[in-house]
């Protein structure tokens, strides 16, 4: 990796302008472009099935999202969207050579860890997750371990880079999470984290009415996440403050608007919006089905109806131009 940081646009300041041309919804052909992931041997896994989705039994009570192939495809597509946001970069940490030890928190399908290990052959990359959904084929410098990141960390190694992405659905105690990162980083090492807000969707042109299904979905889902002890209402300021309190120096913060659909006029944002919409076709259900049925008291049919109304919005029906914020923060442990 070059020691010079890529010039990445922070698009949070300017309003997103909708494309009113006839091909604004081009790309909604219903075909997923996500890749599949080879799972570990099925016989060693223990699952429960609920509301038509598969959940890893070890995650029950700790993590409310499914771990089936549909969710794995969505996670891989999410990885692709992050590459688009970061200009093709896996990391913006400015190392002048491959970092020795790298930790990927909540590795999911392992796609970031595998890509990083491939592009940085001198690095050793460890991916941690609750569910064993990582592939059985790995690079020699990549390994996966099953563990709960909210327990005491027991790594024998210290790391030069710790990567954390979209962990607000699983981490209940972020101050402790960041403190453990600090303790297990070498001096001068980096934490690179990315989170998105779960507050009601934003809009720059007034096209999202107060009774929009997407706002109702966001409020219900965030409320149930909070009841479960999660922190859906954290802002970028909260994450920066907690990192600073843990001892880190904030190096760079990027804020991206991620449109829900292919409605933006800007070509790059339209592309990102189409990826977001494709993810949303299964993502609304992944984020909320268990919470809405088991917590909010909706019937499975009511939850399905609400999720479908949200999918209709992001695939161009009704002309609602909603977006959410994605925050990318690079922090450094002092020498």
PDB file of N, CA and C in Angstrom, residues 70-158:
ATOM      1  N   UNK A  70     -28.534 -16.203   1.520  1.00  0.00           N
ATOM      2  CA  UNK A  70     -29.063 -14.912   1.068  1.00  0.00           C
ATOM      3  C   UNK A  70     -28.354 -13.761   1.773  1.00  0.00           C
ATOM      4  N   UNK A  71     -28.148 -13.907   3.075  1.00  0.00           N
ATOM      5  CA  UNK A  71     -27.450 -12.873   3.838  1.00  0.00           C
ATOM      6  C   UNK A  71     -25.974 -12.819   3.466  1.00  0.00           C
ATOM      7  N   UNK A  72     -25.367 -13.948   3.200  1.00  0.00           N
ATOM      8  CA  UNK A  72     -23.960 -13.947   2.799  1.00  0.00           C
ATOM      9  C   UNK A  72     -23.768 -13.219   1.476  1.00  0.00           C
ATOM     10  N   UNK A  73     -24.694 -13.418   0.552  1.00  0.00           N
ATOM     11  CA  UNK A  73     -24.628 -12.680  -0.715  1.00  0.00           C
ATOM     12  C   UNK A  73     -24.747 -11.177  -0.480  1.00  0.00           C
ATOM     13  N   UNK A  74     -25.643 -10.793   0.447  1.00  0.00           N
ATOM     14  CA  UNK A  74     -25.811  -9.366   0.739  1.00  0.00           C
ATOM     15  C   UNK A  74     -24.538  -8.786   1.348  1.00  0.00           C
ATOM     16  N   UNK A  75     -23.899  -9.527   2.247  1.00  0.00           N
ATOM     17  CA  UNK A  75     -22.670  -9.054   2.870  1.00  0.00           C
ATOM     18  C   UNK A  75     -21.563  -8.874   1.835  1.00  0.00           C
ATOM     19  N   UNK A  76     -21.471  -9.795   0.893  1.00  0.00           N
ATOM     20  CA  UNK A  76     -20.459  -9.657  -0.158  1.00  0.00           C
ATOM     21  C   UNK A  76     -20.743  -8.445  -1.037  1.00  0.00           C
ATOM     22  N   UNK A  77     -22.018  -8.179  -1.300  1.00  0.00           N
ATOM     23  CA  UNK A  77     -22.360  -7.001  -2.085  1.00  0.00           C
ATOM     24  C   UNK A  77     -22.072  -5.723  -1.301  1.00  0.00           C
ATOM     25  N   UNK A  78     -22.287  -5.773   0.001  1.00  0.00           N
ATOM     26  CA  UNK A  78     -21.962  -4.623   0.846  1.00  0.00           C
ATOM     27  C   UNK A  78     -20.468  -4.321   0.765  1.00  0.00           C
ATOM     28  N   UNK A  79     -19.652  -5.356   0.733  1.00  0.00           N
ATOM     29  CA  UNK A  79     -18.204  -5.185   0.572  1.00  0.00           C
ATOM     30  C   UNK A  79     -17.912  -4.450  -0.740  1.00  0.00           C
ATOM     31  N   UNK A  80     -18.602  -4.816  -1.788  1.00  0.00           N
ATOM     32  CA  UNK A  80     -18.424  -4.146  -3.073  1.00  0.00           C
ATOM     33  C   UNK A  80     -18.791  -2.667  -2.973  1.00  0.00           C
ATOM     34  N   UNK A  81     -19.861  -2.361  -2.231  1.00  0.00           N
ATOM     35  CA  UNK A  81     -20.253  -0.961  -2.091  1.00  0.00           C
ATOM     36  C   UNK A  81     -19.198  -0.164  -1.338  1.00  0.00           C
ATOM     37  N   UNK A  82     -18.584  -0.765  -0.312  1.00  0.00           N
ATOM     38  CA  UNK A  82     -17.517  -0.075   0.408  1.00  0.00           C
ATOM     39  C   UNK A  82     -16.340   0.227  -0.511  1.00  0.00           C
ATOM     40  N   UNK A  83     -16.014  -0.699  -1.393  1.00  0.00           N
ATOM     41  CA  UNK A  83     -14.943  -0.442  -2.357  1.00  0.00           C
ATOM     42  C   UNK A  83     -15.291   0.734  -3.251  1.00  0.00           C
ATOM     43  N   UNK A  84     -16.548   0.839  -3.645  1.00  0.00           N
ATOM     44  CA  UNK A  84     -16.975   1.971  -4.463  1.00  0.00           C
ATOM     45  C   UNK A  84     -16.846   3.278  -3.677  1.00  0.00           C
ATOM     46  N   UNK A  85     -17.266   3.280  -2.417  1.00  0.00           N
ATOM     47  CA  UNK A  85     -17.183   4.496  -1.602  1.00  0.00           C
ATOM     48  C   UNK A  85     -15.739   4.925  -1.386  1.00  0.00           C
ATOM     49  N   UNK A  86     -14.830   3.960  -1.216  1.00  0.00           N
ATOM     50  CA  UNK A  86     -13.435   4.259  -0.905  1.00  0.00           C
ATOM     51  C   UNK A  86     -12.548   4.264  -2.138  1.00  0.00           C
ATOM     52  N   UNK A  87     -13.136   4.426  -3.304  1.00  0.00           N
ATOM     53  CA  UNK A  87     -12.338   4.529  -4.521  1.00  0.00           C
ATOM     54  C   UNK A  87     -11.546   3.279  -4.833  1.00  0.00           C
ATOM     55  N   UNK A  88     -12.067   2.113  -4.465  1.00  0.00           N
ATOM     56  CA  UNK A  88     -11.397   0.840  -4.741  1.00  0.00           C
ATOM     57  C   UNK A  88     -10.436   0.394  -3.666  1.00  0.00           C
ATOM     58  N   UNK A  89     -10.269   1.203  -2.596  1.00  0.00           N
ATOM     59  CA  UNK A  89      -9.321   0.872  -1.532  1.00  0.00           C
ATOM     60  C   UNK A  89      -9.976  -0.023  -0.484  1.00  0.00           C
ATOM     61  N   UNK A  90      -9.233  -1.038  -0.018  1.00  0.00           N
ATOM     62  CA  UNK A  90      -9.684  -1.849   1.106  1.00  0.00           C
ATOM     63  C   UNK A  90      -9.479  -1.125   2.421  1.00  0.00           C
ATOM     64  N   UNK A  91      -8.475  -0.255   2.462  1.00  0.00           N
ATOM     65  CA  UNK A  91      -8.110   0.456   3.685  1.00  0.00           C
ATOM     66  C   UNK A  91      -7.459   1.773   3.300  1.00  0.00           C
ATOM     67  N   UNK A  92      -7.655   2.781   4.149  1.00  0.00           N
ATOM     68  CA  UNK A  92      -6.992   4.067   3.920  1.00  0.00           C
ATOM     69  C   UNK A  92      -5.901   4.321   4.962  1.00  0.00           C
ATOM     70  N   UNK A  93      -5.569   3.306   5.774  1.00  0.00           N
ATOM     71  CA  UNK A  93      -4.485   3.449   6.743  1.00  0.00           C
ATOM     72  C   UNK A  93      -3.163   3.585   5.990  1.00  0.00           C
ATOM     73  N   UNK A  94      -2.381   4.629   6.286  1.00  0.00           N
ATOM     74  CA  UNK A  94      -1.209   4.962   5.466  1.00  0.00           C
ATOM     75  C   UNK A  94       0.061   4.203   5.846  1.00  0.00           C
ATOM     76  N   UNK A  95       0.081   2.891   5.649  1.00  0.00           N
ATOM     77  CA  UNK A  95       1.296   2.112   5.894  1.00  0.00           C
ATOM     78  C   UNK A  95       2.235   2.226   4.696  1.00  0.00           C
ATOM     79  N   UNK A  96       3.549   2.294   4.966  1.00  0.00           N
ATOM     80  CA  UNK A  96       4.505   2.315   3.864  1.00  0.00           C
ATOM     81  C   UNK A  96       4.991   0.921   3.507  1.00  0.00           C
ATOM     82  N   UNK A  97       4.526  -0.088   4.256  1.00  0.00           N
ATOM     83  CA  UNK A  97       4.765  -1.481   3.918  1.00  0.00           C
ATOM     84  C   UNK A  97       3.640  -2.306   4.528  1.00  0.00           C
ATOM     85  N   UNK A  98       3.543  -3.567   4.145  1.00  0.00           N
ATOM     86  CA  UNK A  98       2.461  -4.405   4.665  1.00  0.00           C
ATOM     87  C   UNK A  98       2.518  -4.460   6.193  1.00  0.00           C
ATOM     88  N   UNK A  99       1.409  -4.127   6.869  1.00  0.00           N
ATOM     89  CA  UNK A  99       1.408  -4.262   8.333  1.00  0.00           C
ATOM     90  C   UNK A  99       1.575  -5.721   8.721  1.00  0.00           C
ATOM     91  N   UNK A 100       2.225  -5.951   9.848  1.00  0.00           N
ATOM     92  CA  UNK A 100       2.540  -7.316  10.251  1.00  0.00           C
ATOM     93  C   UNK A 100       1.290  -8.102  10.623  1.00  0.00           C
ATOM     94  N   UNK A 101       0.497  -7.589  11.598  1.00  0.00           N
ATOM     95  CA  UNK A 101      -0.669  -8.294  12.108  1.00  0.00           C
ATOM     96  C   UNK A 101      -1.919  -7.440  11.896  1.00  0.00           C
ATOM     97  N   UNK A 102      -2.972  -8.066  11.337  1.00  0.00           N
ATOM     98  CA  UNK A 102      -4.217  -7.368  11.007  1.00  0.00           C
ATOM     99  C   UNK A 102      -5.380  -8.163  11.573  1.00  0.00           C
ATOM    100  N   UNK A 103      -6.317  -7.472  12.230  1.00  0.00           N
ATOM    101  CA  UNK A 103      -7.504  -8.108  12.795  1.00  0.00           C
ATOM    102  C   UNK A 103      -8.745  -7.557  12.099  1.00  0.00           C
ATOM    103  N   UNK A 104      -9.608  -8.455  11.634  1.00  0.00           N
ATOM    104  CA  UNK A 104     -10.878  -8.064  11.024  1.00  0.00           C
ATOM    105  C   UNK A 104     -12.011  -8.475  11.960  1.00  0.00           C
ATOM    106  N   UNK A 105     -12.634  -7.487  12.607  1.00  0.00           N
ATOM    107  CA  UNK A 105     -13.683  -7.746  13.593  1.00  0.00           C
ATOM    108  C   UNK A 105     -15.030  -7.952  12.906  1.00  0.00           C
ATOM    109  N   UNK A 106     -15.733  -9.023  13.277  1.00  0.00           N
ATOM    110  CA  UNK A 106     -17.010  -9.314  12.629  1.00  0.00           C
ATOM    111  C   UNK A 106     -16.807  -9.583  11.158  1.00  0.00           C
ATOM    112  N   UNK A 107     -15.934 -10.521  10.852  1.00  0.00           N
ATOM    113  CA  UNK A 107     -15.484 -10.738   9.474  1.00  0.00           C
ATOM    114  C   UNK A 107     -16.577 -11.225   8.541  1.00  0.00           C
ATOM    115  N   UNK A 108     -17.693 -11.787   9.077  1.00  0.00           N
ATOM    116  CA  UNK A 108     -18.791 -12.239   8.215  1.00  0.00           C
ATOM    117  C   UNK A 108     -18.338 -13.337   7.280  1.00  0.00           C
ATOM    118  N   UNK A 109     -18.491 -13.127   5.987  1.00  0.00           N
ATOM    119  CA  UNK A 109     -18.065 -14.118   4.992  1.00  0.00           C
ATOM    120  C   UNK A 109     -16.559 -14.162   4.841  1.00  0.00           C
ATOM    121  N   UNK A 110     -15.853 -13.218   5.461  1.00  0.00           N
ATOM    122  CA  UNK A 110     -14.399 -13.185   5.368  1.00  0.00           C
ATOM    123  C   UNK A 110     -13.865 -12.494   4.137  1.00  0.00           C
ATOM    124  N   UNK A 111     -14.728 -11.831   3.373  1.00  0.00           N
ATOM    125  CA  UNK A 111     -14.302 -11.303   2.085  1.00  0.00           C
ATOM    126  C   UNK A 111     -13.272 -10.184   2.230  1.00  0.00           C
ATOM    127  N   UNK A 112     -13.431  -9.301   3.251  1.00  0.00           N
ATOM    128  CA  UNK A 112     -12.435  -8.238   3.423  1.00  0.00           C
ATOM    129  C   UNK A 112     -11.102  -8.844   3.849  1.00  0.00           C
ATOM    130  N   UNK A 113     -11.122  -9.769   4.796  1.00  0.00           N
ATOM    131  CA  UNK A 113      -9.888 -10.383   5.276  1.00  0.00           C
ATOM    132  C   UNK A 113      -9.149 -11.095   4.151  1.00  0.00           C
ATOM    133  N   UNK A 114      -9.887 -11.814   3.316  1.00  0.00           N
ATOM    134  CA  UNK A 114      -9.258 -12.531   2.200  1.00  0.00           C
ATOM    135  C   UNK A 114      -8.680 -11.557   1.177  1.00  0.00           C
ATOM    136  N   UNK A 115      -9.426 -10.517   0.847  1.00  0.00           N
ATOM    137  CA  UNK A 115      -8.905  -9.526  -0.091  1.00  0.00           C
ATOM    138  C   UNK A 115      -7.663  -8.843   0.464  1.00  0.00           C
ATOM    139  N   UNK A 116      -7.718  -8.484   1.751  1.00  0.00           N
ATOM    140  CA  UNK A 116      -6.565  -7.799   2.345  1.00  0.00           C
ATOM    141  C   UNK A 116      -5.347  -8.722   2.368  1.00  0.00           C
ATOM    142  N   UNK A 117      -5.546  -9.979   2.737  1.00  0.00           N
ATOM    143  CA  UNK A 117      -4.441 -10.923   2.743  1.00  0.00           C
ATOM    144  C   UNK A 117      -3.870 -11.163   1.365  1.00  0.00           C
ATOM    145  N   UNK A 118      -4.725 -11.128   0.348  1.00  0.00           N
ATOM    146  CA  UNK A 118      -4.278 -11.321  -1.029  1.00  0.00           C
ATOM    147  C   UNK A 118      -3.402 -10.156  -1.481  1.00  0.00           C
ATOM    148  N   UNK A 119      -3.834  -8.931  -1.188  1.00  0.00           N
ATOM    149  CA  UNK A 119      -3.106  -7.737  -1.632  1.00  0.00           C
ATOM    150  C   UNK A 119      -1.928  -7.396  -0.719  1.00  0.00           C
ATOM    151  N   UNK A 120      -1.885  -7.988   0.462  1.00  0.00           N
ATOM    152  CA  UNK A 120      -0.801  -7.710   1.412  1.00  0.00           C
ATOM    153  C   UNK A 120      -0.213  -9.039   1.880  1.00  0.00           C
ATOM    154  N   UNK A 121       0.565  -9.700   1.032  1.00  0.00           N
ATOM    155  CA  UNK A 121       1.038 -11.058   1.340  1.00  0.00           C
ATOM    156  C   UNK A 121       1.977 -11.130   2.538  1.00  0.00           C
ATOM    157  N   UNK A 122       2.578  -9.994   2.945  1.00  0.00           N
ATOM    158  CA  UNK A 122       3.461 -10.015   4.108  1.00  0.00           C
ATOM    159  C   UNK A 122       2.689  -9.838   5.412  1.00  0.00           C
ATOM    160  N   UNK A 123       1.391  -9.586   5.326  1.00  0.00           N
ATOM    161  CA  UNK A 123       0.554  -9.421   6.519  1.00  0.00           C
ATOM    162  C   UNK A 123      -0.045 -10.759   6.940  1.00  0.00           C
ATOM    163  N   UNK A 124      -0.274 -10.925   8.238  1.00  0.00           N
ATOM    164  CA  UNK A 124      -1.073 -12.024   8.770  1.00  0.00           C
ATOM    165  C   UNK A 124      -2.420 -11.444   9.166  1.00  0.00           C
ATOM    166  N   UNK A 125      -3.494 -11.985   8.603  1.00  0.00           N
ATOM    167  CA  UNK A 125      -4.843 -11.441   8.807  1.00  0.00           C
ATOM    168  C   UNK A 125      -5.682 -12.460   9.563  1.00  0.00           C
ATOM    169  N   UNK A 126      -6.281 -12.028  10.672  1.00  0.00           N
ATOM    170  CA  UNK A 126      -7.164 -12.883  11.469  1.00  0.00           C
ATOM    171  C   UNK A 126      -8.571 -12.305  11.402  1.00  0.00           C
ATOM    172  N   UNK A 127      -9.537 -13.109  10.984  1.00  0.00           N
ATOM    173  CA  UNK A 127     -10.932 -12.704  10.940  1.00  0.00           C
ATOM    174  C   UNK A 127     -11.711 -13.358  12.064  1.00  0.00           C
ATOM    175  N   UNK A 128     -12.474 -12.558  12.812  1.00  0.00           N
ATOM    176  CA  UNK A 128     -13.229 -13.052  13.967  1.00  0.00           C
ATOM    177  C   UNK A 128     -14.719 -12.882  13.721  1.00  0.00           C
ATOM    178  N   UNK A 129     -15.502 -13.911  14.050  1.00  0.00           N
ATOM    179  CA  UNK A 129     -16.951 -13.807  13.935  1.00  0.00           C
ATOM    180  C   UNK A 129     -17.601 -14.825  14.864  1.00  0.00           C
ATOM    181  N   UNK A 130     -18.891 -14.590  15.151  1.00  0.00           N
ATOM    182  CA  UNK A 130     -19.654 -15.546  15.954  1.00  0.00           C
ATOM    183  C   UNK A 130     -20.030 -16.788  15.148  1.00  0.00           C
ATOM    184  N   UNK A 131     -20.337 -16.605  13.871  1.00  0.00           N
ATOM    185  CA  UNK A 131     -20.861 -17.697  13.045  1.00  0.00           C
ATOM    186  C   UNK A 131     -19.799 -18.188  12.064  1.00  0.00           C
ATOM    187  N   UNK A 132     -19.663 -19.502  11.886  1.00  0.00           N
ATOM    188  CA  UNK A 132     -18.662 -20.059  10.970  1.00  0.00           C
ATOM    189  C   UNK A 132     -19.160 -20.087   9.529  1.00  0.00           C
ATOM    190  N   UNK A 133     -19.286 -18.916   8.929  1.00  0.00           N
ATOM    191  CA  UNK A 133     -19.784 -18.836   7.548  1.00  0.00           C
ATOM    192  C   UNK A 133     -18.667 -18.451   6.583  1.00  0.00           C
ATOM    193  N   UNK A 134     -17.417 -18.555   7.031  1.00  0.00           N
ATOM    194  CA  UNK A 134     -16.292 -18.203   6.180  1.00  0.00           C
ATOM    195  C   UNK A 134     -15.944 -19.384   5.274  1.00  0.00           C
ATOM    196  N   UNK A 135     -15.259 -19.124   4.175  1.00  0.00           N
ATOM    197  CA  UNK A 135     -14.903 -20.221   3.266  1.00  0.00           C
ATOM    198  C   UNK A 135     -13.842 -21.129   3.873  1.00  0.00           C
ATOM    199  N   UNK A 136     -13.797 -22.356   3.388  1.00  0.00           N
ATOM    200  CA  UNK A 136     -12.810 -23.313   3.886  1.00  0.00           C
ATOM    201  C   UNK A 136     -11.478 -23.153   3.158  1.00  0.00           C
ATOM    202  N   UNK A 137     -11.494 -22.507   2.000  1.00  0.00           N
ATOM    203  CA  UNK A 137     -10.233 -22.248   1.285  1.00  0.00           C
ATOM    204  C   UNK A 137      -9.776 -20.839   1.662  1.00  0.00           C
ATOM    205  N   UNK A 138      -8.537 -20.708   2.107  1.00  0.00           N
ATOM    206  CA  UNK A 138      -8.005 -19.419   2.527  1.00  0.00           C
ATOM    207  C   UNK A 138      -6.575 -19.285   2.015  1.00  0.00           C
ATOM    208  N   UNK A 139      -6.089 -18.048   2.020  1.00  0.00           N
ATOM    209  CA  UNK A 139      -4.688 -17.814   1.704  1.00  0.00           C
ATOM    210  C   UNK A 139      -3.828 -18.226   2.895  1.00  0.00           C
ATOM    211  N   UNK A 140      -2.559 -18.554   2.663  1.00  0.00           N
ATOM    212  CA  UNK A 140      -1.701 -19.000   3.772  1.00  0.00           C
ATOM    213  C   UNK A 140      -1.573 -17.986   4.898  1.00  0.00           C
ATOM    214  N   UNK A 141      -1.771 -16.703   4.592  1.00  0.00           N
ATOM    215  CA  UNK A 141      -1.596 -15.654   5.604  1.00  0.00           C
ATOM    216  C   UNK A 141      -2.914 -15.188   6.205  1.00  0.00           C
ATOM    217  N   UNK A 142      -4.010 -15.942   5.979  1.00  0.00           N
ATOM    218  CA  UNK A 142      -5.327 -15.575   6.507  1.00  0.00           C
ATOM    219  C   UNK A 142      -5.877 -16.749   7.305  1.00  0.00           C
ATOM    220  N   UNK A 143      -6.422 -16.450   8.485  1.00  0.00           N
ATOM    221  CA  UNK A 143      -7.111 -17.496   9.228  1.00  0.00           C
ATOM    222  C   UNK A 143      -8.345 -16.903   9.902  1.00  0.00           C
ATOM    223  N   UNK A 144      -9.320 -17.770  10.154  1.00  0.00           N
ATOM    224  CA  UNK A 144     -10.574 -17.358  10.769  1.00  0.00           C
ATOM    225  C   UNK A 144     -10.752 -18.051  12.112  1.00  0.00           C
ATOM    226  N   UNK A 145     -11.277 -17.309  13.079  1.00  0.00           N
ATOM    227  CA  UNK A 145     -11.526 -17.845  14.412  1.00  0.00           C
ATOM    228  C   UNK A 145     -12.939 -17.462  14.852  1.00  0.00           C
ATOM    229  N   UNK A 146     -13.565 -18.351  15.619  1.00  0.00           N
ATOM    230  CA  UNK A 146     -14.891 -18.084  16.170  1.00  0.00           C
ATOM    231  C   UNK A 146     -14.749 -17.522  17.567  1.00  0.00           C
ATOM    232  N   UNK A 147     -15.330 -16.361  17.811  1.00  0.00           N
ATOM    233  CA  UNK A 147     -15.235 -15.755  19.133  1.00  0.00           C
ATOM    234  C   UNK A 147     -16.264 -14.641  19.243  1.00  0.00           C
ATOM    235  N   UNK A 148     -16.533 -14.220  20.474  1.00  0.00           N
ATOM    236  CA  UNK A 148     -17.433 -13.120  20.771  1.00  0.00           C
ATOM    237  C   UNK A 148     -16.577 -11.917  21.137  1.00  0.00           C
ATOM    238  N   UNK A 149     -16.608 -10.885  20.322  1.00  0.00           N
ATOM    239  CA  UNK A 149     -15.741  -9.723  20.507  1.00  0.00           C
ATOM    240  C   UNK A 149     -16.134  -8.879  21.712  1.00  0.00           C
ATOM    241  N   UNK A 150     -17.279  -9.175  22.330  1.00  0.00           N
ATOM    242  CA  UNK A 150     -17.643  -8.444  23.539  1.00  0.00           C
ATOM    243  C   UNK A 150     -17.150  -9.131  24.812  1.00  0.00           C
ATOM    244  N   UNK A 151     -16.569 -10.309  24.679  1.00  0.00           N
ATOM    245  CA  UNK A 151     -15.903 -10.948  25.806  1.00  0.00           C
ATOM    246  C   UNK A 151     -14.482 -10.407  25.916  1.00  0.00           C
ATOM    247  N   UNK A 152     -13.769 -10.807  26.969  1.00  0.00           N
ATOM    248  CA  UNK A 152     -12.373 -10.394  27.107  1.00  0.00           C
ATOM    249  C   UNK A 152     -11.552 -10.943  25.943  1.00  0.00           C
ATOM    250  N   UNK A 153     -10.793 -10.062  25.314  1.00  0.00           N
ATOM    251  CA  UNK A 153      -9.936 -10.500  24.211  1.00  0.00           C
ATOM    252  C   UNK A 153      -8.741 -11.261  24.771  1.00  0.00           C
ATOM    253  N   UNK A 154      -8.391 -12.359  24.122  1.00  0.00           N
ATOM    254  CA  UNK A 154      -7.318 -13.228  24.620  1.00  0.00           C
ATOM    255  C   UNK A 154      -6.265 -13.498  23.549  1.00  0.00           C
ATOM    256  N   UNK A 155      -6.154 -12.593  22.568  1.00  0.00           N
ATOM    257  CA  UNK A 155      -5.176 -12.799  21.506  1.00  0.00           C
ATOM    258  C   UNK A 155      -3.757 -12.834  22.091  1.00  0.00           C
ATOM    259  N   UNK A 156      -2.929 -13.703  21.543  1.00  0.00           N
ATOM    260  CA  UNK A 156      -1.522 -13.745  21.927  1.00  0.00           C
ATOM    261  C   UNK A 156      -0.742 -12.627  21.233  1.00  0.00           C
ATOM    262  N   UNK A 157      -1.293 -12.150  20.106  1.00  0.00           N
ATOM    263  CA  UNK A 157      -0.611 -11.146  19.313  1.00  0.00           C
ATOM    264  C   UNK A 157      -1.149  -9.750  19.617  1.00  0.00           C
ATOM    265  N   UNK A 158      -0.353  -8.748  19.239  1.00  0.00           N
ATOM    266  CA  UNK A 158      -0.869  -7.396  19.125  1.00  0.00           C
ATOM    267  C   UNK A 158      -0.869  -7.023  17.652  1.00  0.00           C
TER     268      UNK A 158
END
